[in-house]
JSON list of C-alpha atoms in Angstrom, two decimals:
[
{"chain": "A", "resi": 1, "resn": "MET", "atom": "CA", "xyz": [119.01, 87.05, 162.00]},
{"chain": "A", "resi": 2, "resn": "LYS", "atom": "CA", "xyz": [115.09, 87.00, 161.83]},
{"chain": "A", "resi": 3, "resn": "VAL", "atom": "CA", "xyz": [114.86, 90.63, 160.22]},
{"chain": "A", "resi": 4, "resn": "ASN", "atom": "CA", "xyz": [117.95, 89.79, 157.82]},
{"chain": "A", "resi": 5, "resn": "ALA", "atom": "CA", "xyz": [115.52, 86.90, 156.27]},
{"chain": "A", "resi": 6, "resn": "ILE", "atom": "CA", "xyz": [112.58, 88.84, 156.03]},
{"chain": "A", "resi": 7, "resn": "GLY", "atom": "CA", "xyz": [114.38, 91.30, 154.08]},
{"chain": "A", "resi": 8, "resn": "ILE", "atom": "CA", "xyz": [115.79, 89.00, 152.01]},
{"chain": "A", "resi": 9, "resn": "LEU", "atom": "CA", "xyz": [112.45, 87.31, 151.13]},
{"chain": "A", "resi": 10, "resn": "ILE", "atom": "CA", "xyz": [111.09, 90.79, 150.50]},
{"chain": "A", "resi": 11, "resn": "ALA", "atom": "CA", "xyz": [113.71, 91.66, 147.84]},
{"chain": "A", "resi": 12, "resn": "THR", "atom": "CA", "xyz": [113.66, 88.49, 146.37]},
{"chain": "A", "resi": 13, "resn": "ALA", "atom": "CA", "xyz": [109.73, 88.96, 145.91]},
{"chain": "A", "resi": 14, "resn": "SER", "atom": "CA", "xyz": [110.15, 92.45, 144.45]},
{"chain": "A", "resi": 15, "resn": "PHE", "atom": "CA", "xyz": [112.78, 91.39, 142.08]},
{"chain": "A", "resi": 16, "resn": "VAL", "atom": "CA", "xyz": [110.71, 88.54, 140.85]},
{"chain": "A", "resi": 17, "resn": "ALA", "atom": "CA", "xyz": [107.48, 90.59, 140.37]},
{"chain": "A", "resi": 18, "resn": "LEU", "atom": "CA", "xyz": [109.77, 93.36, 138.58]},
{"chain": "A", "resi": 19, "resn": "GLN", "atom": "CA", "xyz": [111.17, 90.69, 136.11]},
{"chain": "A", "resi": 20, "resn": "GLY", "atom": "CA", "xyz": [107.59, 89.72, 135.21]},
{"chain": "A", "resi": 21, "resn": "CYS", "atom": "CA", "xyz": [106.38, 93.10, 134.40]},
{"chain": "A", "resi": 22, "resn": "SER", "atom": "CA", "xyz": [109.48, 93.75, 132.40]},
{"chain": "A", "resi": 23, "resn": "GLY", "atom": "CA", "xyz": [109.80, 90.50, 130.56]},
{"chain": "A", "resi": 24, "resn": "SER", "atom": "CA", "xyz": [106.00, 90.76, 129.54]},
{"chain": "A", "resi": 25, "resn": "THR", "atom": "CA", "xyz": [105.50, 91.57, 125.51]},
{"chain": "A", "resi": 26, "resn": "PRO", "atom": "CA", "xyz": [103.31, 94.32, 124.45]},
{"chain": "A", "resi": 27, "resn": "ARG", "atom": "CA", "xyz": [100.09, 93.16, 123.10]},
{"chain": "A", "resi": 28, "resn": "GLU", "atom": "CA", "xyz": [99.72, 93.11, 119.40]},
{"chain": "A", "resi": 29, "resn": "ARG", "atom": "CA", "xyz": [96.45, 92.71, 116.94]},
{"chain": "A", "resi": 30, "resn": "ALA", "atom": "CA", "xyz": [96.08, 88.85, 116.25]},
{"chain": "A", "resi": 31, "resn": "TYR", "atom": "CA", "xyz": [92.99, 89.98, 113.98]},
{"chain": "A", "resi": 32, "resn": "ALA", "atom": "CA", "xyz": [92.57, 91.32, 110.45]},
{"chain": "A", "resi": 33, "resn": "VAL", "atom": "CA", "xyz": [91.41, 94.99, 110.34]},
{"chain": "A", "resi": 34, "resn": "PRO", "atom": "CA", "xyz": [87.91, 94.76, 108.86]},
{"chain": "A", "resi": 35, "resn": "GLU", "atom": "CA", "xyz": [87.26, 96.17, 105.46]},
{"chain": "A", "resi": 36, "resn": "ASP", "atom": "CA", "xyz": [84.32, 98.26, 107.07]},
{"chain": "A", "resi": 37, "resn": "LEU", "atom": "CA", "xyz": [83.80, 100.37, 110.03]},
{"chain": "A", "resi": 38, "resn": "CYS", "atom": "CA", "xyz": [80.21, 99.64, 111.00]},
{"chain": "A", "resi": 39, "resn": "ASP", "atom": "CA", "xyz": [79.17, 98.74, 107.23]},
{"chain": "A", "resi": 40, "resn": "VAL", "atom": "CA", "xyz": [81.01, 101.55, 105.32]},
{"chain": "A", "resi": 41, "resn": "ASP", "atom": "CA", "xyz": [83.85, 100.56, 103.36]},
{"chain": "A", "resi": 42, "resn": "ILE", "atom": "CA", "xyz": [87.11, 101.92, 104.62]},
{"chain": "A", "resi": 43, "resn": "SER", "atom": "CA", "xyz": [90.74, 101.96, 103.37]},
{"chain": "A", "resi": 44, "resn": "ASN", "atom": "CA", "xyz": [92.28, 99.67, 106.01]},
{"chain": "A", "resi": 45, "resn": "GLY", "atom": "CA", "xyz": [95.45, 101.27, 105.79]},
{"chain": "A", "resi": 46, "resn": "ALA", "atom": "CA", "xyz": [93.98, 104.63, 107.04]},
{"chain": "A", "resi": 47, "resn": "TYR", "atom": "CA", "xyz": [91.72, 103.26, 109.61]},
{"chain": "A", "resi": 48, "resn": "ALA", "atom": "CA", "xyz": [93.78, 100.63, 111.05]},
{"chain": "A", "resi": 49, "resn": "SER", "atom": "CA", "xyz": [95.43, 102.94, 113.85]},
{"chain": "A", "resi": 50, "resn": "LEU", "atom": "CA", "xyz": [91.88, 103.20, 115.40]},
{"chain": "A", "resi": 51, "resn": "PHE", "atom": "CA", "xyz": [91.58, 99.17, 115.99]},
{"chain": "A", "resi": 52, "resn": "PRO", "atom": "CA", "xyz": [93.71, 98.08, 119.36]},
{"chain": "A", "resi": 53, "resn": "PRO", "atom": "CA", "xyz": [95.43, 95.28, 119.97]},
{"chain": "A", "resi": 54, "resn": "GLY", "atom": "CA", "xyz": [93.67, 92.14, 120.86]},
{"chain": "A", "resi": 55, "resn": "LYS", "atom": "CA", "xyz": [92.53, 88.74, 119.15]},
{"chain": "A", "resi": 56, "resn": "SER", "atom": "CA", "xyz": [88.81, 88.94, 117.91]},
{"chain": "A", "resi": 57, "resn": "VAL", "atom": "CA", "xyz": [86.83, 91.89, 116.87]},
{"chain": "A", "resi": 58, "resn": "LYS", "atom": "CA", "xyz": [83.31, 91.96, 116.18]},
{"chain": "A", "resi": 59, "resn": "LYS", "atom": "CA", "xyz": [80.43, 94.94, 115.47]},
{"chain": "A", "resi": 60, "resn": "ILE", "atom": "CA", "xyz": [77.00, 95.14, 117.08]},
{"chain": "A", "resi": 61, "resn": "GLY", "atom": "CA", "xyz": [74.45, 97.73, 116.21]},
{"chain": "A", "resi": 62, "resn": "MET", "atom": "CA", "xyz": [72.90, 99.54, 113.42]},
{"chain": "A", "resi": 63, "resn": "ASP", "atom": "CA", "xyz": [72.76, 96.68, 110.69]},
{"chain": "A", "resi": 64, "resn": "PRO", "atom": "CA", "xyz": [71.91, 97.87, 107.04]},
{"chain": "A", "resi": 65, "resn": "TYR", "atom": "CA", "xyz": [68.31, 97.25, 106.00]},
{"chain": "A", "resi": 66, "resn": "GLU", "atom": "CA", "xyz": [67.25, 94.33, 103.37]},
{"chain": "A", "resi": 67, "resn": "ASP", "atom": "CA", "xyz": [67.76, 96.94, 100.71]},
{"chain": "A", "resi": 68, "resn": "GLY", "atom": "CA", "xyz": [70.99, 97.75, 101.81]},
{"chain": "A", "resi": 69, "resn": "TYR", "atom": "CA", "xyz": [70.68, 101.12, 103.12]},
{"chain": "A", "resi": 70, "resn": "LEU", "atom": "CA", "xyz": [72.02, 102.08, 106.47]},
{"chain": "A", "resi": 71, "resn": "PRO", "atom": "CA", "xyz": [69.29, 103.29, 109.40]},
{"chain": "A", "resi": 72, "resn": "ALA", "atom": "CA", "xyz": [69.70, 107.30, 109.67]},
{"chain": "A", "resi": 73, "resn": "GLY", "atom": "CA", "xyz": [70.15, 107.06, 112.96]},
{"chain": "A", "resi": 74, "resn": "GLY", "atom": "CA", "xyz": [71.73, 104.92, 116.16]},
{"chain": "A", "resi": 75, "resn": "LEU", "atom": "CA", "xyz": [74.71, 103.34, 117.31]},
{"chain": "A", "resi": 76, "resn": "CYS", "atom": "CA", "xyz": [77.31, 100.81, 116.46]},
{"chain": "A", "resi": 77, "resn": "THR", "atom": "CA", "xyz": [79.96, 99.21, 118.40]},
{"chain": "A", "resi": 78, "resn": "VAL", "atom": "CA", "xyz": [83.02, 97.61, 117.61]},
{"chain": "A", "resi": 79, "resn": "TYR", "atom": "CA", "xyz": [84.00, 95.43, 120.07]},
{"chain": "A", "resi": 80, "resn": "VAL", "atom": "CA", "xyz": [87.72, 93.96, 120.35]},
{"chain": "A", "resi": 81, "resn": "ASP", "atom": "CA", "xyz": [88.13, 91.04, 122.54]},
{"chain": "A", "resi": 82, "resn": "ARG", "atom": "CA", "xyz": [84.70, 91.84, 124.09]},
{"chain": "A", "resi": 83, "resn": "ASP", "atom": "CA", "xyz": [85.60, 95.68, 125.10]},
{"chain": "A", "resi": 84, "resn": "PRO", "atom": "CA", "xyz": [84.06, 98.61, 123.39]},
{"chain": "A", "resi": 85, "resn": "ALA", "atom": "CA", "xyz": [86.87, 99.76, 121.24]},
{"chain": "A", "resi": 86, "resn": "ILE", "atom": "CA", "xyz": [84.94, 102.18, 118.49]},
{"chain": "A", "resi": 87, "resn": "ARG", "atom": "CA", "xyz": [81.63, 103.58, 118.50]},
{"chain": "A", "resi": 88, "resn": "VAL", "atom": "CA", "xyz": [79.99, 105.15, 115.54]},
{"chain": "A", "resi": 89, "resn": "ASP", "atom": "CA", "xyz": [76.86, 107.13, 116.21]},
{"chain": "A", "resi": 90, "resn": "THR", "atom": "CA", "xyz": [74.31, 108.87, 113.98]},
{"chain": "A", "resi": 91, "resn": "LEU", "atom": "CA", "xyz": [71.66, 111.62, 114.58]},
{"chain": "A", "resi": 92, "resn": "GLY", "atom": "CA", "xyz": [69.72, 113.77, 112.23]},
{"chain": "A", "resi": 93, "resn": "SER", "atom": "CA", "xyz": [69.01, 117.40, 113.33]},
{"chain": "A", "resi": 94, "resn": "ARG", "atom": "CA", "xyz": [66.15, 119.65, 112.70]},
{"chain": "A", "resi": 95, "resn": "ASP", "atom": "CA", "xyz": [66.01, 123.56, 112.33]},
{"chain": "A", "resi": 96, "resn": "ARG", "atom": "CA", "xyz": [63.16, 123.55, 114.69]},
{"chain": "A", "resi": 97, "resn": "GLU", "atom": "CA", "xyz": [61.49, 121.80, 117.60]},
{"chain": "A", "resi": 98, "resn": "SER", "atom": "CA", "xyz": [60.01, 118.25, 116.24]},
{"chain": "A", "resi": 99, "resn": "GLY", "atom": "CA", "xyz": [60.11, 114.61, 117.53]},
{"chain": "A", "resi": 100, "resn": "GLY", "atom": "CA", "xyz": [63.31, 112.99, 117.83]},
{"chain": "A", "resi": 101, "resn": "GLY", "atom": "CA", "xyz": [66.95, 114.42, 117.25]},
{"chain": "A", "resi": 102, "resn": "PRO", "atom": "CA", "xyz": [68.17, 117.62, 118.56]},
{"chain": "A", "resi": 103, "resn": "ILE", "atom": "CA", "xyz": [66.14, 120.68, 118.18]},
{"chain": "A", "resi": 104, "resn": "ALA", "atom": "CA", "xyz": [68.98, 122.54, 116.70]},
{"chain": "A", "resi": 105, "resn": "PRO", "atom": "CA", "xyz": [71.59, 122.19, 113.97]},
{"chain": "A", "resi": 106, "resn": "GLY", "atom": "CA", "xyz": [75.23, 121.71, 114.81]},
{"chain": "A", "resi": 107, "resn": "ILE", "atom": "CA", "xyz": [77.57, 119.77, 117.20]},
{"chain": "A", "resi": 108, "resn": "ASP", "atom": "CA", "xyz": [76.96, 121.65, 120.56]},
{"chain": "A", "resi": 109, "resn": "ALA", "atom": "CA", "xyz": [73.16, 120.65, 120.09]},
{"chain": "A", "resi": 110, "resn": "TYR", "atom": "CA", "xyz": [74.01, 116.96, 119.12]},
{"chain": "A", "resi": 111, "resn": "LEU", "atom": "CA", "xyz": [76.42, 116.59, 122.05]},
{"chain": "A", "resi": 112, "resn": "GLU", "atom": "CA", "xyz": [73.90, 117.51, 124.50]},
{"chain": "A", "resi": 113, "resn": "GLU", "atom": "CA", "xyz": [71.28, 115.40, 122.96]},
{"chain": "A", "resi": 114, "resn": "ARG", "atom": "CA", "xyz": [73.22, 112.20, 123.11]},
{"chain": "A", "resi": 115, "resn": "GLY", "atom": "CA", "xyz": [74.58, 113.27, 126.54]},
{"chain": "A", "resi": 116, "resn": "PHE", "atom": "CA", "xyz": [78.34, 112.57, 125.65]},
{"chain": "A", "resi": 117, "resn": "GLY", "atom": "CA", "xyz": [79.54, 114.62, 128.57]},
{"chain": "A", "resi": 118, "resn": "LEU", "atom": "CA", "xyz": [82.01, 116.66, 126.34]},
{"chain": "A", "resi": 119, "resn": "SER", "atom": "CA", "xyz": [82.52, 120.04, 126.22]},
{"chain": "A", "resi": 120, "resn": "ILE", "atom": "CA", "xyz": [82.57, 122.02, 122.68]},
{"chain": "A", "resi": 121, "resn": "THR", "atom": "CA", "xyz": [85.46, 124.26, 124.22]},
{"chain": "A", "resi": 122, "resn": "ASP", "atom": "CA", "xyz": [87.63, 121.11, 124.48]},
{"chain": "A", "resi": 123, "resn": "SER", "atom": "CA", "xyz": [87.54, 120.65, 120.93]},
{"chain": "A", "resi": 124, "resn": "GLU", "atom": "CA", "xyz": [89.54, 121.70, 117.88]},
{"chain": "A", "resi": 125, "resn": "LEU", "atom": "CA", "xyz": [87.24, 123.28, 115.15]},
{"chain": "A", "resi": 126, "resn": "ILE", "atom": "CA", "xyz": [88.42, 121.82, 112.02]},
{"chain": "A", "resi": 127, "resn": "GLU", "atom": "CA", "xyz": [86.22, 123.16, 109.72]},
{"chain": "A", "resi": 128, "resn": "GLU", "atom": "CA", "xyz": [83.24, 125.31, 109.95]},
{"chain": "A", "resi": 129, "resn": "ILE", "atom": "CA", "xyz": [81.67, 125.65, 106.15]},
{"chain": "A", "resi": 130, "resn": "PRO", "atom": "CA", "xyz": [80.45, 123.86, 104.39]},
{"chain": "A", "resi": 131, "resn": "TYR", "atom": "CA", "xyz": [80.47, 121.21, 107.12]},
{"chain": "A", "resi": 132, "resn": "GLU", "atom": "CA", "xyz": [81.02, 121.83, 111.14]},
{"chain": "A", "resi": 133, "resn": "VAL", "atom": "CA", "xyz": [83.96, 119.43, 111.98]},
{"chain": "A", "resi": 134, "resn": "ARG", "atom": "CA", "xyz": [85.26, 119.00, 115.55]},
{"chain": "A", "resi": 135, "resn": "VAL", "atom": "CA", "xyz": [88.00, 116.82, 116.99]},
{"chain": "A", "resi": 136, "resn": "TRP", "atom": "CA", "xyz": [88.89, 116.04, 120.53]},
{"chain": "A", "resi": 137, "resn": "LYS", "atom": "CA", "xyz": [91.82, 113.72, 121.50]},
{"chain": "A", "resi": 138, "resn": "ASN", "atom": "CA", "xyz": [89.58, 110.55, 121.15]},
{"chain": "A", "resi": 139, "resn": "PHE", "atom": "CA", "xyz": [86.51, 111.78, 119.84]},
{"chain": "A", "resi": 140, "resn": "ALA", "atom": "CA", "xyz": [85.31, 113.59, 116.49]},
{"chain": "A", "resi": 141, "resn": "ALA", "atom": "CA", "xyz": [82.16, 114.58, 115.29]},
{"chain": "A", "resi": 142, "resn": "VAL", "atom": "CA", "xyz": [80.84, 116.30, 112.12]},
{"chain": "A", "resi": 143, "resn": "HIS", "atom": "CA", "xyz": [77.50, 118.15, 111.33]},
{"chain": "A", "resi": 144, "resn": "ILE", "atom": "CA", "xyz": [76.54, 117.93, 107.58]},
{"chain": "A", "resi": 145, "resn": "PRO", "atom": "CA", "xyz": [73.67, 120.18, 106.52]},
{"chain": "A", "resi": 146, "resn": "CYS", "atom": "CA", "xyz": [71.18, 118.52, 103.96]},
{"chain": "A", "resi": 147, "resn": "ALA", "atom": "CA", "xyz": [70.58, 120.26, 100.90]},
{"chain": "A", "resi": 148, "resn": "GLU", "atom": "CA", "xyz": [66.72, 120.35, 101.53]},
{"chain": "A", "resi": 149, "resn": "SER", "atom": "CA", "xyz": [64.54, 119.00, 103.93]},
{"chain": "A", "resi": 150, "resn": "SER", "atom": "CA", "xyz": [63.93, 115.48, 103.78]},
{"chain": "A", "resi": 151, "resn": "GLY", "atom": "CA", "xyz": [60.71, 113.54, 104.14]},
{"chain": "A", "resi": 152, "resn": "MET", "atom": "CA", "xyz": [62.17, 112.43, 107.61]},
{"chain": "A", "resi": 153, "resn": "ASP", "atom": "CA", "xyz": [62.37, 116.44, 108.22]},
{"chain": "A", "resi": 154, "resn": "TYR", "atom": "CA", "xyz": [66.10, 116.30, 108.56]},
{"chain": "A", "resi": 155, "resn": "THR", "atom": "CA", "xyz": [67.76, 119.35, 107.91]},
{"chain": "A", "resi": 156, "resn": "GLY", "atom": "CA", "xyz": [71.22, 118.12, 108.91]},
{"chain": "A", "resi": 157, "resn": "MET", "atom": "CA", "xyz": [72.93, 114.84, 110.03]},
{"chain": "A", "resi": 158, "resn": "ASN", "atom": "CA", "xyz": [75.37, 114.43, 112.62]},
{"chain": "A", "resi": 159, "resn": "VAL", "atom": "CA", "xyz": [78.01, 111.66, 112.46]},
{"chain": "A", "resi": 160, "resn": "SER", "atom": "CA", "xyz": [80.84, 110.80, 115.71]},
{"chain": "A", "resi": 161, "resn": "ILE", "atom": "CA", "xyz": [83.48, 108.56, 115.98]},
{"chain": "A", "resi": 162, "resn": "ASP", "atom": "CA", "xyz": [83.89, 107.79, 119.65]},
{"chain": "A", "resi": 163, "resn": "LEU", "atom": "CA", "xyz": [87.23, 106.25, 120.75]},
{"chain": "A", "resi": 164, "resn": "ARG", "atom": "CA", "xyz": [87.32, 107.01, 124.68]},
{"chain": "A", "resi": 165, "resn": "GLU", "atom": "CA", "xyz": [87.25, 103.39, 125.84]},
{"chain": "A", "resi": 166, "resn": "ASN", "atom": "CA", "xyz": [89.99, 102.67, 123.44]},
{"chain": "A", "resi": 167, "resn": "VAL", "atom": "CA", "xyz": [93.58, 102.47, 124.33]},
{"chain": "A", "resi": 168, "resn": "ASP", "atom": "CA", "xyz": [94.88, 105.59, 126.19]},
{"chain": "A", "resi": 169, "resn": "ARG", "atom": "CA", "xyz": [96.29, 107.93, 123.42]},
{"chain": "A", "resi": 170, "resn": "ASP", "atom": "CA", "xyz": [95.83, 110.77, 121.43]},
{"chain": "A", "resi": 171, "resn": "PHE", "atom": "CA", "xyz": [94.02, 110.01, 118.22]},
{"chain": "A", "resi": 172, "resn": "SER", "atom": "CA", "xyz": [93.33, 113.60, 116.97]},
{"chain": "A", "resi": 173, "resn": "ASP", "atom": "CA", "xyz": [95.47, 113.46, 114.23]},
{"chain": "A", "resi": 174, "resn": "ASP", "atom": "CA", "xyz": [93.59, 110.41, 112.72]},
{"chain": "A", "resi": 175, "resn": "LEU", "atom": "CA", "xyz": [90.28, 111.55, 113.42]},
{"chain": "A", "resi": 176, "resn": "LYS", "atom": "CA", "xyz": [90.89, 114.96, 111.42]},
{"chain": "A", "resi": 177, "resn": "GLU", "atom": "CA", "xyz": [91.65, 112.72, 108.43]},
{"chain": "A", "resi": 178, "resn": "ILE", "atom": "CA", "xyz": [88.97, 110.34, 108.41]},
{"chain": "A", "resi": 179, "resn": "ILE", "atom": "CA", "xyz": [85.85, 112.04, 109.79]},
{"chain": "A", "resi": 180, "resn": "GLU", "atom": "CA", "xyz": [84.57, 114.08, 107.32]},
{"chain": "A", "resi": 181, "resn": "PRO", "atom": "CA", "xyz": [84.86, 111.54, 104.47]},
{"chain": "A", "resi": 182, "resn": "TYR", "atom": "CA", "xyz": [83.70, 108.72, 106.68]},
{"chain": "A", "resi": 183, "resn": "ALA", "atom": "CA", "xyz": [80.42, 110.69, 107.43]},
{"chain": "A", "resi": 184, "resn": "LEU", "atom": "CA", "xyz": [79.82, 111.60, 104.23]},
{"chain": "A", "resi": 185, "resn": "ASP", "atom": "CA", "xyz": [80.31, 107.79, 102.92]},
{"chain": "A", "resi": 186, "resn": "ARG", "atom": "CA", "xyz": [77.73, 106.98, 105.55]},
{"chain": "A", "resi": 187, "resn": "ILE", "atom": "CA", "xyz": [75.40, 109.32, 104.93]},
{"chain": "A", "resi": 188, "resn": "GLU", "atom": "CA", "xyz": [75.24, 108.68, 101.32]},
{"chain": "A", "resi": 189, "resn": "MET", "atom": "CA", "xyz": [74.53, 104.93, 102.40]},
{"chain": "A", "resi": 190, "resn": "MET", "atom": "CA", "xyz": [71.55, 105.80, 104.06]},
{"chain": "A", "resi": 191, "resn": "GLY", "atom": "CA", "xyz": [69.80, 106.54, 100.46]},
{"chain": "A", "resi": 192, "resn": "PRO", "atom": "CA", "xyz": [68.33, 109.28, 98.54]},
{"chain": "A", "resi": 193, "resn": "GLY", "atom": "CA", "xyz": [65.99, 111.53, 100.42]},
{"chain": "A", "resi": 194, "resn": "VAL", "atom": "CA", "xyz": [67.48, 110.88, 103.69]},
{"chain": "A", "resi": 195, "resn": "CYS", "atom": "CA", "xyz": [69.76, 113.91, 103.58]},
{"chain": "A", "resi": 196, "resn": "ASP", "atom": "CA", "xyz": [70.94, 114.57, 100.01]},
{"chain": "A", "resi": 197, "resn": "ASN", "atom": "CA", "xyz": [73.77, 117.13, 100.63]},
{"chain": "A", "resi": 198, "resn": "ALA", "atom": "CA", "xyz": [74.95, 117.47, 97.13]}
]
């Protein structure tokens, strides 16, 4: 009789646990999708899929200067409910070895310099000329050559959108559409003479 009672208790506990799991509702986005991504204006409709469910959203890092221009390098993180969801990184490149930034242009050198732990062979090459654009499942990067070397000695600029800490799904289709226009807008907001590419 004791065995049956224990069996009934275990079965009841399992049933209650399963009901709790199946009765839970999927999380929703209770915050408004921002009108900008790390201070670059965006079309909410095109970028909404990058923002995960949650209650609140906050950006930290890479604030614009007093004149409104964005820094030429650095990291900005968008947090949803205090968890990192989207990271935007920018770094200038140089054709020769000099202080700061990759010593060579291109996404491979950029990945190594920033220590992202990604392999170029795992990416999909979307475009090679005039810009190198590569996309992974949850990461995208673009290298844009500067038309002429700036006062900062940049001959190119790298911009990436990192979703590796976001929800576990394939963002590659969304990233293919937005990484290049986003990077061009971001570089333009750095101001004249940083990396003019027109």
